[in-house]
Short mmCIF file of C-alpha atoms in Angstrom, two decimals:
data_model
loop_
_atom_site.label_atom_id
_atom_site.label_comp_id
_atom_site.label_asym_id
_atom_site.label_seq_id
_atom_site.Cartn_x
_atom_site.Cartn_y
_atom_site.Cartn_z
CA UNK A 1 4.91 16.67 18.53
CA UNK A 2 3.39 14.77 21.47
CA UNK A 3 3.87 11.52 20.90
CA UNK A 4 -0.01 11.10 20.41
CA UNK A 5 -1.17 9.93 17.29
CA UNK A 6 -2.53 12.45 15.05
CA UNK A 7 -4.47 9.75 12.75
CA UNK A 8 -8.07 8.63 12.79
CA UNK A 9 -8.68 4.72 12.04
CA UNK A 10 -11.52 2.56 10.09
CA UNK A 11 -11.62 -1.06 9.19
CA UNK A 12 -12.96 -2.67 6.30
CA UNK A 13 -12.93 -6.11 4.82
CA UNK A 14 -11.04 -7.73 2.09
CA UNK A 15 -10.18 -11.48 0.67
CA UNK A 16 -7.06 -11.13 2.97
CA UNK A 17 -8.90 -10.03 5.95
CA UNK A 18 -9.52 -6.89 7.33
CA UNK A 19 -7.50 -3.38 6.28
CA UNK A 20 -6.81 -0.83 8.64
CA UNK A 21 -6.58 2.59 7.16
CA UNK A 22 -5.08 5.71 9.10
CA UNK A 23 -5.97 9.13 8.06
CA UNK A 24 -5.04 12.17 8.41
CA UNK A 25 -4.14 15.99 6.78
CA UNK A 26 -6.65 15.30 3.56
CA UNK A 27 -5.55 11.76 2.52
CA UNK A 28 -5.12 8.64 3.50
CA UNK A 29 -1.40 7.88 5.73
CA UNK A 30 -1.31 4.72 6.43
CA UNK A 31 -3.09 1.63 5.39
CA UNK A 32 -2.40 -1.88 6.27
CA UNK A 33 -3.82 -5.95 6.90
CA UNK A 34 -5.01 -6.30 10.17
CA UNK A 35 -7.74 -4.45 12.46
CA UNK A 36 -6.96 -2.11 15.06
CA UNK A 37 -4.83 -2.61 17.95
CA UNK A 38 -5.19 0.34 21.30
CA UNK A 39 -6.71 3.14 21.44
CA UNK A 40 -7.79 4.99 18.78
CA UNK A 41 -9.45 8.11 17.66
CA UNK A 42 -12.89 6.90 15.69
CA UNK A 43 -14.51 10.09 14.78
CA UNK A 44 -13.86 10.65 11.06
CA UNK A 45 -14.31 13.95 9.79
CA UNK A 46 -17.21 14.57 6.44
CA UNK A 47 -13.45 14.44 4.44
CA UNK A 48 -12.34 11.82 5.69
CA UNK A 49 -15.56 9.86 5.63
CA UNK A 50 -15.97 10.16 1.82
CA UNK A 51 -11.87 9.58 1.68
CA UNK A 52 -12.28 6.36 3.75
CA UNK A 53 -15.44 5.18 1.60
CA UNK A 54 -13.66 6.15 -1.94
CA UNK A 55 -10.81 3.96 -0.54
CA UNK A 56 -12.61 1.05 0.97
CA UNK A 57 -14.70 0.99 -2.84
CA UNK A 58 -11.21 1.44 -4.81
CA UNK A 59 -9.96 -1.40 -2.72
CA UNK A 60 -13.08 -3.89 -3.35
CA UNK A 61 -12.47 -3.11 -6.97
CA UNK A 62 -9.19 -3.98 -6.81
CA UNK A 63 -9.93 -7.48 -5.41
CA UNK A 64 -12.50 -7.63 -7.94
CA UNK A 65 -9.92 -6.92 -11.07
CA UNK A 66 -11.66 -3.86 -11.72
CA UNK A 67 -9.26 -1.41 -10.91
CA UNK A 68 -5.47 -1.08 -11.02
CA UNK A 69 -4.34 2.03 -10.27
CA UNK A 70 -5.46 4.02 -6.70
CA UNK A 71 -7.17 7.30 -7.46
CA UNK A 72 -7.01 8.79 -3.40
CA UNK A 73 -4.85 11.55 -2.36
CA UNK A 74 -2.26 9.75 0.25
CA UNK A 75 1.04 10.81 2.02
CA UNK A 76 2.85 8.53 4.23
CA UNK A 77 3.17 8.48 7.80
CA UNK A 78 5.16 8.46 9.86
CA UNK A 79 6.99 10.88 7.18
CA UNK A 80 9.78 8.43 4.98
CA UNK A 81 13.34 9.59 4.35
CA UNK A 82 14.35 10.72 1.16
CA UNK A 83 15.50 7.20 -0.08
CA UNK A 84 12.51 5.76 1.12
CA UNK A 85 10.39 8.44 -0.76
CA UNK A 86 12.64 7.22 -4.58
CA UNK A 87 12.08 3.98 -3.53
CA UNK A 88 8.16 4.06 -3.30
CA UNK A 89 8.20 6.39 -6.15
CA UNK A 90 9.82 3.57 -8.39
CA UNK A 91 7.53 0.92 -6.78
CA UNK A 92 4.17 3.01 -7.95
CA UNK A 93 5.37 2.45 -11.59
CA UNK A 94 5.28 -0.85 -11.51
CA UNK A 95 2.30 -1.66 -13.30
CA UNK A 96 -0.52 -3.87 -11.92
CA UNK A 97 0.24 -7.32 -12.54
CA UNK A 98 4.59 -7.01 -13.06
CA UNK A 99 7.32 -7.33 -11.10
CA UNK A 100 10.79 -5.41 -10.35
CA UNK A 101 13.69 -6.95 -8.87
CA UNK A 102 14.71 -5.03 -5.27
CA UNK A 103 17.86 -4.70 -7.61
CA UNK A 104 16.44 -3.02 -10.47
CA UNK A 105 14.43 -0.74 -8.02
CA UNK A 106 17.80 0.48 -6.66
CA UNK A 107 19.08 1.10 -9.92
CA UNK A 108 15.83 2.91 -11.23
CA UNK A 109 16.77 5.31 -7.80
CA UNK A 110 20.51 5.69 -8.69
CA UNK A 111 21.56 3.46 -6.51
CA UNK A 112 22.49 0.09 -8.32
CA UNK A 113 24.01 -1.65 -5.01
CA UNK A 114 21.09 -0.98 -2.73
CA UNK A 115 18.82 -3.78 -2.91
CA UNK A 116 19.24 -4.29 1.03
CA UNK A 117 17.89 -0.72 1.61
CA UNK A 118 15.19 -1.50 -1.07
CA UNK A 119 13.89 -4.36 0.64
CA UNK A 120 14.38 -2.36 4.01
CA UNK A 121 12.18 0.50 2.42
CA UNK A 122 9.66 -1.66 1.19
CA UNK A 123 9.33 -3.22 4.50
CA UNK A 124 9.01 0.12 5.93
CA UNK A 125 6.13 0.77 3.71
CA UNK A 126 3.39 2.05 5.77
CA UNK A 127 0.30 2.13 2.35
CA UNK A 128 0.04 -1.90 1.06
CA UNK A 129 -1.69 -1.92 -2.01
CA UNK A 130 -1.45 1.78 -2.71
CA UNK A 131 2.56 1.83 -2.51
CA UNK A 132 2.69 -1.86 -4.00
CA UNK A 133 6.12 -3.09 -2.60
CA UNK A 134 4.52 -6.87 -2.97
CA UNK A 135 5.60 -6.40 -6.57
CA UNK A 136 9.17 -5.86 -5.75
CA UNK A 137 10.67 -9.38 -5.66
CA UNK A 138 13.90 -10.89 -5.04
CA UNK A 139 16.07 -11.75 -8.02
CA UNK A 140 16.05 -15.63 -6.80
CA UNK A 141 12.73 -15.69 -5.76
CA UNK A 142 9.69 -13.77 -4.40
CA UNK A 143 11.35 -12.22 -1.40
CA UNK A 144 9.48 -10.55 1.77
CA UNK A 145 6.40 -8.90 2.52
CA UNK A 146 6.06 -7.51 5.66
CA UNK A 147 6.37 -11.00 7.07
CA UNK A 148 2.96 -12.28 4.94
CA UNK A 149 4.65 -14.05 1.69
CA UNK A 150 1.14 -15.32 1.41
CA UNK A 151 -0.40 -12.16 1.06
CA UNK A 152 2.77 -11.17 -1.81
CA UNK A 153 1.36 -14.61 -3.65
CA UNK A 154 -1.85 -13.86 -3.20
CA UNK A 155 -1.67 -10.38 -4.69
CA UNK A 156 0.94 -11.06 -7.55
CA UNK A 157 -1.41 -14.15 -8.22
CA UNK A 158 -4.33 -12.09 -8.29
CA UNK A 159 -2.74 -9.05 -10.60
CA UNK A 160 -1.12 -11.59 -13.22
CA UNK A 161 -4.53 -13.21 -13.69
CA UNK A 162 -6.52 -9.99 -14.13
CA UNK A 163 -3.82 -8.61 -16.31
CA UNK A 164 -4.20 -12.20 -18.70
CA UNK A 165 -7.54 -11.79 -18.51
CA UNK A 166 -7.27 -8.23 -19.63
CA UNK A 167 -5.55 -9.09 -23.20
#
């Protein structure tokens, strides 16, 4: 590898402000709150156009309670480590409007004394909302988010409701 960056970048807005999403091989890599930063490669290809739109539309509806679960192919990048894959794999079963304990995520991955490395994991996260690590809490309290406990509110906030609404 190069160093260069082998993803292609689009913005789109949300109630948090704008999401970045990075794409790449077929699916969607990275995804995260802000806009870009440097230089980037614009040019989407036909794929990845209709990948970025089907995500940007999934992600409205999400804000809008009318979806819960993601329906685009994705695959992290930079490529996680083995824990890191268990952990997200545990976090995508949380269902939309619950939360895990970083301690119950490390037991649901066989390893009961890891809530450290969960949190680490989670912060590592490189696909908010589509790996949703804001549901993963502490067992005192709500714990981190990638440095935005707002956003975690926000988005717990916004899943509980829709799920009471839901009933």
């Amino acid at each position: 590898m190069t160093g260069e960056d082998p993803l292609r970048y689009g913005a789109f807005e949300t109630p948090l402000g704008a999401m970045t999403a990075g794409l790449g091989d077929g699916s969607i890599r990275q995804l995260y709150y802000g806009r870009l930063s440097g230089p980037r490669r614009p040019d989407f290809t036909p794929t990845e156009r209709r990948l970025f739109k089907a995500l940007s539309r999934q992600v409205a509806e999400y804000f809008t309670g009318r979806r819960r679960i993601f329906e685009v192919p994705w695959h992290p990048y930079p490529e996680p480590t083995r824990f890191q894959q268990a952990v997200w794999a545990a976090v995508t079963q949380i269902p939309s409007g619950e939360t895990e304990t970083y301690n119950g995520v490390g037991i649901a991955t066989g390893r009961p004394r890891a809530a450290r490395a969960v949190g680490n994991a989670c912060g590592a996260n490189p696909l908010a909302l589509l790996v949703p690590c804001h549901r993963v809490v502490a067992s005192g309290g709500i714990g981190g988010y990638g440095g935005r406990i707002d956003v975690k509110i926000y988005l717990l906030d916004l899943e509980r409701r829709f799920s009471l609404r839901a009933r």
